mmCIF file of C-alpha atoms and ligand atoms in Angstrom:
data_model
loop_
_atom_site.group_PDB
_atom_site.id
_atom_site.type_symbol
_atom_site.label_atom_id
_atom_site.label_comp_id
_atom_site.label_asym_id
_atom_site.label_seq_id
_atom_site.Cartn_x
_atom_site.Cartn_y
_atom_site.Cartn_z
ATOM 1 C CA MET K 833 31.350 54.230 15.749
ATOM 2 C CA PRO K 834 34.361 55.868 17.447
ATOM 3 C CA GLN K 835 34.754 56.262 21.186
ATOM 4 C CA ILE K 836 33.602 59.773 22.127
ATOM 5 C CA ILE K 837 35.964 60.935 24.862
ATOM 6 C CA ASP K 838 33.697 62.480 27.470
ATOM 7 C CA GLY K 839 35.615 65.377 29.022
ATOM 8 C CA LYS K 840 32.549 66.536 30.900
ATOM 9 C CA LYS K 841 32.215 63.260 32.794
ATOM 10 C CA ILE K 842 35.957 62.766 33.323
ATOM 11 C CA SER K 843 36.394 66.319 34.637
ATOM 12 C CA GLN K 844 33.426 65.784 36.971
ATOM 13 C CA ASP K 845 35.028 62.564 38.289
ATOM 14 C CA ILE K 846 38.273 64.461 38.945
ATOM 15 C CA LYS K 847 36.445 67.257 40.754
ATOM 16 C CA ASP K 848 34.611 64.720 42.925
ATOM 17 C CA GLU K 849 37.913 63.001 43.793
ATOM 18 C CA LEU K 850 39.426 66.385 44.668
ATOM 19 C CA LYS K 851 36.443 67.236 46.866
ATOM 20 C CA LEU K 852 37.257 64.205 49.045
ATOM 21 C CA LYS K 853 40.962 65.131 49.171
ATOM 22 C CA VAL K 854 40.082 68.681 50.228
ATOM 23 C CA GLU K 855 37.866 67.370 53.033
ATOM 24 C CA THR K 856 40.875 65.436 54.342
ATOM 25 C CA LEU K 857 43.211 68.427 53.976
ATOM 26 C CA LYS K 858 40.759 70.600 55.880
ATOM 27 C CA LYS K 859 40.599 68.027 58.709
ATOM 28 C CA GLN K 860 44.405 68.222 58.816
ATOM 29 C CA GLY K 861 44.168 72.029 59.132
ATOM 30 C CA LYS K 862 45.529 72.605 55.606
ATOM 31 C CA PRO K 863 42.673 74.176 53.619
ATOM 32 C CA PRO K 864 43.757 74.944 50.033
ATOM 33 C CA THR K 865 43.448 78.576 48.961
ATOM 34 C CA LEU K 866 43.710 79.947 45.428
ATOM 35 C CA ALA K 867 44.279 83.658 44.744
ATOM 36 C CA VAL K 868 43.023 84.794 41.337
ATOM 37 C CA ILE K 869 44.123 88.152 39.978
ATOM 38 C CA GLN K 870 42.280 89.768 37.084
ATOM 39 C CA VAL K 871 43.444 93.076 35.648
ATOM 40 C CA GLY K 872 40.811 94.963 33.651
ATOM 41 C CA GLN K 873 37.462 93.592 32.509
ATOM 42 C CA ASP K 874 38.062 91.545 29.404
ATOM 43 C CA PRO K 875 34.663 89.761 29.069
ATOM 44 C CA ALA K 876 36.153 86.339 28.206
ATOM 45 C CA SER K 877 38.526 86.591 31.200
ATOM 46 C CA THR K 878 35.598 87.493 33.474
ATOM 47 C CA VAL K 879 33.792 84.311 32.346
ATOM 48 C CA TYR K 880 36.927 82.159 32.917
ATOM 49 C CA VAL K 881 37.545 83.696 36.349
ATOM 50 C CA GLY K 882 33.878 83.108 37.285
ATOM 51 C CA ASN K 883 34.138 79.440 36.212
ATOM 52 C CA LYS K 884 37.305 78.973 38.277
ATOM 53 C CA LYS K 885 35.568 80.477 41.311
ATOM 54 C CA LYS K 886 32.596 78.122 40.858
ATOM 55 C CA ALA K 887 34.895 75.092 40.587
ATOM 56 C CA CYS K 888 36.701 76.167 43.791
ATOM 57 C CA GLU K 889 33.362 76.464 45.596
ATOM 58 C CA TYR K 890 32.303 72.992 44.422
ATOM 59 C CA ILE K 891 35.519 71.339 45.575
ATOM 60 C CA GLY K 892 35.854 73.314 48.798
ATOM 61 C CA ILE K 893 38.951 75.319 47.825
ATOM 62 C CA ASN K 894 38.959 78.856 49.275
ATOM 63 C CA SER K 895 39.218 81.430 46.514
ATOM 64 C CA LEU K 896 40.414 84.991 46.889
ATOM 65 C CA ALA K 897 39.506 87.349 44.040
ATOM 66 C CA PHE K 898 41.643 90.382 43.232
ATOM 67 C CA GLU K 899 39.872 92.476 40.601
ATOM 68 C CA LEU K 900 42.248 95.262 39.619
ATOM 69 C CA SER K 901 41.569 98.227 37.373
ATOM 70 C CA GLU K 902 42.794 98.371 33.769
ATOM 71 C CA GLU K 903 45.192 101.159 34.841
ATOM 72 C CA THR K 904 47.092 98.999 37.357
ATOM 73 C CA THR K 905 50.827 99.528 36.906
ATOM 74 C CA GLN K 906 53.416 96.801 36.575
ATOM 75 C CA ASP K 907 54.920 97.745 39.955
ATOM 76 C CA GLU K 908 51.526 97.564 41.667
ATOM 77 C CA LEU K 909 50.851 94.134 40.198
ATOM 78 C CA ILE K 910 54.313 92.845 41.133
ATOM 79 C CA LYS K 911 53.778 94.146 44.685
ATOM 80 C CA LEU K 912 50.483 92.245 44.982
ATOM 81 C CA VAL K 913 52.005 89.019 43.615
ATOM 82 C CA ASN K 914 54.885 89.328 46.087
ATOM 83 C CA GLU K 915 52.453 89.864 48.972
ATOM 84 C CA LEU K 916 50.600 86.694 47.931
ATOM 85 C CA ASN K 917 53.915 84.837 47.579
ATOM 86 C CA ASP K 918 54.605 85.715 51.230
ATOM 87 C CA ARG K 919 51.172 84.742 52.564
ATOM 88 C CA ALA K 920 51.288 81.337 54.270
ATOM 89 C CA ASP K 921 47.518 80.906 53.829
ATOM 90 C CA VAL K 922 47.718 81.180 50.009
ATOM 91 C CA ASN K 923 48.759 77.983 48.174
ATOM 92 C CA GLY K 924 48.123 78.935 44.558
ATOM 93 C CA ILE K 925 48.400 82.195 42.596
ATOM 94 C CA LEU K 926 46.828 82.644 39.190
ATOM 95 C CA VAL K 927 47.129 85.781 37.098
ATOM 96 C CA GLN K 928 44.424 85.662 34.438
ATOM 97 C CA LEU K 929 45.861 86.187 30.949
ATOM 98 C CA PRO K 930 45.890 88.091 28.705
ATOM 99 C CA LEU K 931 47.005 91.124 30.682
ATOM 100 C CA PRO K 932 46.463 94.652 29.354
ATOM 101 C CA LYS K 933 49.135 95.616 26.811
ATOM 102 C CA HIS K 934 51.146 97.888 29.136
ATOM 103 C CA LEU K 935 51.923 94.947 31.457
ATOM 104 C CA ASP K 936 54.689 92.456 30.659
ATOM 105 C CA GLU K 937 53.199 88.966 31.080
ATOM 106 C CA SER K 938 56.499 87.159 31.327
ATOM 107 C CA ILE K 939 57.801 89.477 34.081
ATOM 108 C CA ILE K 940 54.573 88.938 36.052
ATOM 109 C CA ILE K 941 54.646 85.151 35.594
ATOM 110 C CA ASN K 942 58.297 85.064 36.659
ATOM 111 C CA THR K 943 57.343 86.916 39.847
ATOM 112 C CA ILE K 944 55.002 84.146 41.014
ATOM 113 C CA ASP K 945 56.659 81.805 43.518
ATOM 114 C CA PRO K 946 57.128 78.533 41.559
ATOM 115 C CA LYS K 947 55.695 76.700 44.598
ATOM 116 C CA LYS K 948 52.411 78.554 43.985
ATOM 117 C CA ASP K 949 52.489 78.492 40.168
ATOM 118 C CA VAL K 950 49.243 76.551 39.666
ATOM 119 C CA ASP K 951 49.025 77.512 35.973
ATOM 120 C CA GLY K 952 52.413 75.866 35.394
ATOM 121 C CA PHE K 953 53.665 78.782 33.281
ATOM 122 C CA HIS K 954 56.758 79.754 35.361
ATOM 123 C CA PRO K 955 60.081 78.889 33.663
ATOM 124 C CA ILE K 956 60.970 76.689 36.664
ATOM 125 C CA SER K 957 57.764 74.676 36.206
ATOM 126 C CA VAL K 958 58.452 74.364 32.477
ATOM 127 C CA GLY K 959 62.067 73.365 33.194
ATOM 128 C CA ASN K 960 60.969 70.708 35.694
ATOM 129 C CA LEU K 961 58.584 69.280 33.120
ATOM 130 C CA SER K 962 61.273 69.137 30.464
ATOM 131 C CA ILE K 963 63.732 67.246 32.688
ATOM 132 C CA GLY K 964 61.094 64.968 34.189
ATOM 133 C CA GLN K 965 61.102 66.472 37.697
ATOM 134 C CA PRO K 966 57.905 66.902 39.715
ATOM 135 C CA GLY K 967 56.255 70.300 39.376
ATOM 136 C CA PHE K 968 53.181 72.113 38.164
ATOM 137 C CA VAL K 969 52.130 71.326 34.602
ATOM 138 C CA SER K 970 50.115 73.562 32.282
ATOM 139 C CA CYS K 971 46.475 72.592 32.836
ATOM 140 C CA THR K 972 45.199 71.923 29.299
ATOM 141 C CA PRO K 973 47.912 69.422 28.288
ATOM 142 C CA ALA K 974 47.809 67.821 31.748
ATOM 143 C CA GLY K 975 44.067 67.412 31.245
ATOM 144 C CA ILE K 976 44.614 65.744 27.874
ATOM 145 C CA ILE K 977 46.866 63.107 29.458
ATOM 146 C CA GLU K 978 44.114 62.428 32.023
ATOM 147 C CA LEU K 979 41.534 62.154 29.215
ATOM 148 C CA LEU K 980 43.669 59.563 27.425
ATOM 149 C CA LYS K 981 44.483 57.553 30.552
ATOM 150 C CA ARG K 982 40.943 57.524 31.886
ATOM 151 C CA SER K 983 39.645 56.494 28.441
ATOM 152 C CA ASN K 984 42.086 53.539 28.487
ATOM 153 C CA ILE K 985 44.004 54.853 25.485
ATOM 154 C CA GLU K 986 47.595 53.652 25.607
ATOM 155 C CA ILE K 987 50.311 56.249 24.894
ATOM 156 C CA ASP K 988 53.377 54.047 25.452
ATOM 157 C CA GLY K 989 55.123 53.394 22.128
ATOM 158 C CA LYS K 990 52.490 55.249 20.070
ATOM 159 C CA GLU K 991 53.210 57.723 17.266
ATOM 160 C CA CYS K 992 52.004 61.019 18.740
ATOM 161 C CA VAL K 993 51.771 64.154 16.609
ATOM 162 C CA VAL K 994 51.083 67.547 18.198
ATOM 163 C CA VAL K 995 50.041 70.326 15.832
ATOM 164 C CA GLY K 996 50.867 73.664 17.483
ATOM 165 C CA ARG K 997 53.892 74.715 19.556
ATOM 166 C CA SER K 998 52.521 77.342 21.946
ATOM 167 C CA ASN K 999 54.052 77.558 25.411
ATOM 168 C CA ILE K 1000 50.755 76.750 27.122
ATOM 169 C CA VAL K 1001 49.516 73.879 24.949
ATOM 170 C CA GLY K 1002 51.722 72.477 22.165
ATOM 171 C CA LYS K 1003 55.147 72.377 23.835
ATOM 172 C CA PRO K 1004 54.065 71.023 27.258
ATOM 173 C CA MET K 1005 51.772 68.569 25.457
ATOM 174 C CA ALA K 1006 54.706 67.155 23.513
ATOM 175 C CA LEU K 1007 56.801 66.863 26.695
ATOM 176 C CA LEU K 1008 54.005 65.069 28.546
ATOM 177 C CA LEU K 1009 53.449 62.596 25.707
ATOM 178 C CA LEU K 1010 57.195 61.964 25.682
ATOM 179 C CA ARG K 1011 57.109 61.405 29.454
ATOM 180 C CA GLU K 1012 54.428 58.761 28.777
ATOM 181 C CA ASN K 1013 56.778 57.061 26.269
ATOM 182 C CA GLY K 1014 55.065 58.275 23.102
ATOM 183 C CA THR K 1015 57.173 58.855 19.974
ATOM 184 C CA VAL K 1016 56.470 62.539 19.551
ATOM 185 C CA THR K 1017 56.531 64.912 16.576
ATOM 186 C CA ILE K 1018 55.648 68.602 16.870
ATOM 187 C CA CYS K 1019 54.240 70.475 13.859
ATOM 188 C CA HIS K 1020 53.750 74.217 13.369
ATOM 189 C CA SER K 1021 53.011 76.746 10.668
ATOM 190 C CA LYS K 1022 56.354 76.138 8.934
ATOM 191 C CA THR K 1023 55.974 72.343 8.791
ATOM 192 C CA LYS K 1024 56.296 71.087 5.224
ATOM 193 C CA ASP K 1025 53.574 68.686 4.083
ATOM 194 C CA LEU K 1026 51.588 68.696 7.325
ATOM 195 C CA LYS K 1027 49.215 66.001 6.058
ATOM 196 C CA GLU K 1028 52.063 63.588 5.531
ATOM 197 C CA VAL K 1029 53.140 64.012 9.169
ATOM 198 C CA THR K 1030 49.674 64.000 10.762
ATOM 199 C CA ARG K 1031 48.713 60.854 8.826
ATOM 200 C CA ARG K 1032 51.433 58.990 10.740
ATOM 201 C CA ALA K 1033 49.782 59.717 14.080
ATOM 202 C CA ASP K 1034 48.188 57.095 16.287
ATOM 203 C CA ILE K 1035 47.366 60.000 18.607
ATOM 204 C CA LEU K 1036 46.876 63.405 16.983
ATOM 205 C CA VAL K 1037 46.596 66.466 19.234
ATOM 206 C CA VAL K 1038 45.501 69.596 17.405
ATOM 207 C CA ALA K 1039 46.025 73.062 18.918
ATOM 208 C CA ILE K 1040 46.348 75.520 16.059
ATOM 209 C CA GLY K 1041 43.479 77.937 16.603
ATOM 210 C CA LYS K 1042 41.898 77.500 13.148
ATOM 211 C CA PRO K 1043 38.271 76.300 12.980
ATOM 212 C CA ASN K 1044 37.630 72.898 11.306
ATOM 213 C CA PHE K 1045 41.166 72.895 9.840
ATOM 214 C CA ILE K 1046 41.879 69.174 10.217
ATOM 215 C CA THR K 1047 39.808 67.084 7.808
ATOM 216 C CA LYS K 1048 39.959 63.353 7.105
ATOM 217 C CA GLU K 1049 42.823 63.814 4.620
ATOM 218 C CA TYR K 1050 45.031 64.606 7.644
ATOM 219 C CA VAL K 1051 44.033 61.543 9.634
ATOM 220 C CA LYS K 1052 45.104 57.897 9.623
ATOM 221 C CA ASP K 1053 42.397 55.223 9.870
ATOM 222 C CA GLY K 1054 41.807 54.389 13.530
ATOM 223 C CA ALA K 1055 43.678 57.401 14.950
ATOM 224 C CA VAL K 1056 42.777 59.003 18.281
ATOM 225 C CA ILE K 1057 42.008 62.703 17.843
ATOM 226 C CA ILE K 1058 42.303 65.291 20.594
ATOM 227 C CA ASP K 1059 40.877 68.648 19.548
ATOM 228 C CA VAL K 1060 42.066 71.556 21.701
ATOM 229 C CA GLY K 1061 40.674 74.367 19.551
ATOM 230 C CA ILE K 1062 37.582 76.266 20.505
ATOM 231 C CA HIS K 1063 35.788 78.682 18.193
ATOM 232 C CA ARG K 1064 32.369 79.989 17.286
ATOM 233 C CA ASN K 1065 31.424 79.208 13.686
ATOM 234 C CA GLN K 1066 29.320 81.336 11.307
ATOM 235 C CA VAL K 1067 26.087 80.225 13.002
ATOM 236 C CA ASN K 1068 27.498 80.960 16.464
ATOM 237 C CA LYS K 1069 27.935 77.268 17.325
ATOM 238 C CA LEU K 1070 31.064 76.054 19.128
ATOM 239 C CA CYS K 1071 33.523 74.072 17.016
ATOM 240 C CA GLY K 1072 37.128 72.928 17.261
ATOM 241 C CA ASP K 1073 40.257 72.894 15.096
ATOM 242 C CA VAL K 1074 39.120 69.509 13.763
ATOM 243 C CA ASP K 1075 36.231 69.018 11.353
ATOM 244 C CA TYR K 1076 34.448 66.592 13.677
ATOM 245 C CA LEU K 1077 31.841 65.268 11.240
ATOM 246 C CA ASP K 1078 34.335 64.876 8.417
ATOM 247 C CA VAL K 1079 36.815 62.766 10.442
ATOM 248 C CA PHE K 1080 34.208 60.914 12.524
ATOM 249 C CA ASP K 1081 34.090 57.689 10.484
ATOM 250 C CA THR K 1082 37.891 57.527 10.149
ATOM 251 C CA VAL K 1083 38.911 57.744 13.811
ATOM 252 C CA SER K 1084 38.832 55.272 16.716
ATOM 253 C CA ALA K 1085 38.323 57.939 19.406
ATOM 254 C CA ILE K 1086 37.749 61.689 19.417
ATOM 255 C CA THR K 1087 37.092 64.573 21.807
ATOM 256 C CA PRO K 1088 33.990 66.615 20.987
ATOM 257 C CA VAL K 1089 33.862 70.425 21.121
ATOM 258 C CA PRO K 1090 32.331 71.401 23.464
ATOM 259 C CA GLY K 1091 32.621 68.730 26.163
ATOM 260 C CA GLY K 1092 36.066 67.332 25.368
ATOM 261 C CA VAL K 1093 39.296 69.104 26.333
ATOM 262 C CA GLY K 1094 37.627 72.334 27.546
ATOM 263 C CA PRO K 1095 36.219 71.094 30.888
ATOM 264 C CA MET K 1096 39.531 69.392 31.726
ATOM 265 C CA THR K 1097 41.484 72.642 31.938
ATOM 266 C CA ILE K 1098 39.678 73.876 35.051
ATOM 267 C CA ALA K 1099 39.642 70.400 36.619
ATOM 268 C CA MET K 1100 43.433 70.236 36.298
ATOM 269 C CA LEU K 1101 43.802 73.758 37.675
ATOM 270 C CA MET K 1102 41.878 72.556 40.728
ATOM 271 C CA ASN K 1103 44.154 69.506 40.884
ATOM 272 C CA ASN K 1104 47.209 71.790 40.864
ATOM 273 C CA CYS K 1105 45.694 73.883 43.687
ATOM 274 C CA VAL K 1106 45.206 70.783 45.818
ATOM 275 C CA ASN K 1107 48.736 69.547 45.039
ATOM 276 C CA ALA K 1108 50.063 73.007 45.953
ATOM 277 C CA VAL K 1109 49.179 72.372 49.605
ATOM 278 C CA ASP K 1110 51.868 69.767 50.114
ATOM 279 C CA CYS K 1111 53.866 71.307 47.297
ATOM 280 C CA PHE K 1112 55.881 68.835 45.235
HETATM 281 P P1 NDP T 244 48.563 79.773 19.563
HETATM 282 O O1 NDP T 244 47.929 80.701 18.587
HETATM 283 O O2 NDP T 244 49.407 80.313 20.643
HETATM 284 O O3 NDP T 244 49.410 78.679 18.766
HETATM 285 C C1 NDP T 244 48.946 78.128 17.578
HETATM 286 C C2 NDP T 244 49.976 77.185 17.056
HETATM 287 O O4 NDP T 244 49.469 76.589 15.852
HETATM 288 C C3 NDP T 244 51.304 77.845 16.677
HETATM 289 O O5 NDP T 244 52.375 77.074 17.148
HETATM 290 C C4 NDP T 244 51.271 77.895 15.153
HETATM 291 O O6 NDP T 244 52.551 77.740 14.553
HETATM 292 C C5 NDP T 244 50.445 76.669 14.838
HETATM 293 N N1 NDP T 244 49.762 76.811 13.543
HETATM 294 C C6 NDP T 244 49.004 77.833 13.118
HETATM 295 N N2 NDP T 244 48.580 77.602 11.862
HETATM 296 C C7 NDP T 244 49.102 76.416 11.488
HETATM 297 C C8 NDP T 244 49.032 75.659 10.310
HETATM 298 N N3 NDP T 244 48.359 76.063 9.233
HETATM 299 N N4 NDP T 244 49.689 74.474 10.255
HETATM 300 C C9 NDP T 244 50.394 74.033 11.328
HETATM 301 N N5 NDP T 244 50.482 74.737 12.496
HETATM 302 C C10 NDP T 244 49.846 75.903 12.565
HETATM 303 O O7 NDP T 244 47.334 78.914 20.160
HETATM 304 P P2 NDP T 244 47.150 78.107 21.546
HETATM 305 O O8 NDP T 244 48.077 76.970 21.626
HETATM 306 O O9 NDP T 244 47.072 79.063 22.669
HETATM 307 O O10 NDP T 244 45.651 77.580 21.323
HETATM 308 C C11 NDP T 244 45.298 76.767 20.229
HETATM 309 C C12 NDP T 244 43.796 76.575 20.218
HETATM 310 O O11 NDP T 244 43.404 75.937 21.419
HETATM 311 C C13 NDP T 244 42.976 77.861 20.170
HETATM 312 O O12 NDP T 244 41.797 77.601 19.421
HETATM 313 C C14 NDP T 244 42.616 78.120 21.608
HETATM 314 O O13 NDP T 244 41.407 78.859 21.739
HETATM 315 C C15 NDP T 244 42.438 76.716 22.103
HETATM 316 N N6 NDP T 244 42.673 76.549 23.535
HETATM 317 C C16 NDP T 244 41.753 75.823 24.226
HETATM 318 C C17 NDP T 244 41.943 75.566 25.555
HETATM 319 C C18 NDP T 244 40.932 74.718 26.265
HETATM 320 O O14 NDP T 244 40.884 74.718 27.482
HETATM 321 N N7 NDP T 244 40.141 73.934 25.520
HETATM 322 C C19 NDP T 244 43.074 76.119 26.303
HETATM 323 C C20 NDP T 244 44.045 76.803 25.471
HETATM 324 C C21 NDP T 244 43.819 77.018 24.144
HETATM 325 P P3 NDP T 244 53.745 78.851 14.697
HETATM 326 O O15 NDP T 244 54.318 78.634 16.060
HETATM 327 O O16 NDP T 244 54.687 78.493 13.614
HETATM 328 O O17 NDP T 244 53.083 80.187 14.531
#
């Protein structure tokens, strides 16, 4: 029976640790504050923003909500971000993505002060990660490293394969595994003979956005599988990019969906907000 990596428990442990840190920060007169900007009313974004607010409440982080109309212009949004950049009482700024089509996400992200970039999406944060300098790291891949470490899964010297090269998951994931001394390969839609590459992996991280794509033919005996994908299947049940039941008997450890990577993303966002107080 493989080790089931319990993201729910690990994320709860992290939130409880952060709660204690926040108590100390408050005693020192440095209460962390996160500003969350949502433009429009995309239902999925509203759920994510609500979950972030709840996590802030639990940990004791102040949260400021800016709910802007769908018609907000780029200049108006930039003005708000700049105001928040200038506010000494705001430590973290998060602009919920995706933004409505008329707004340029990269211009908005670049406007956020890198010292308040708790999502870790600013080019300066990404640059710091790539050259091994301290800085904010994208929350989902940072959460995966915590999952591995807290499950006592060694990364040092391991063959690590990341399937997916998005800016928010695949690329930072590969850099973090490299930072932990993994031997890292990144695959994407143009990779030739994907199975041949994924079967080399001691640690296989899958972030491709295709339900149940990875079956046991892609997996080496005893591999550790981290499934980032999240989908609803035909019967409205949550599933990942990995066919969990199919690979189950082949692997040594695996993250379930739900309850694996998902809960870690918010926990690591909270971690970034707390770190933002005495910013890197
Ligand atoms: P993107 O769609 O941005 O990236 C998908 C990546 O997968 C691309 O690099 C693409 O390659 C690659 N890919 C697609 N098809 C194949 C294939 N057949 N073989 C090999 N590679 C392939 O997705 P994200 O990184 O944003 O997200 C991935 C998944 O993770 C989604 O299901 C998303 O919902 C989930 N997710 C979950 C989070 C959580 O908190 N649990 C957080 C973020 C995402 P190419 O670059 O060549 O197109």
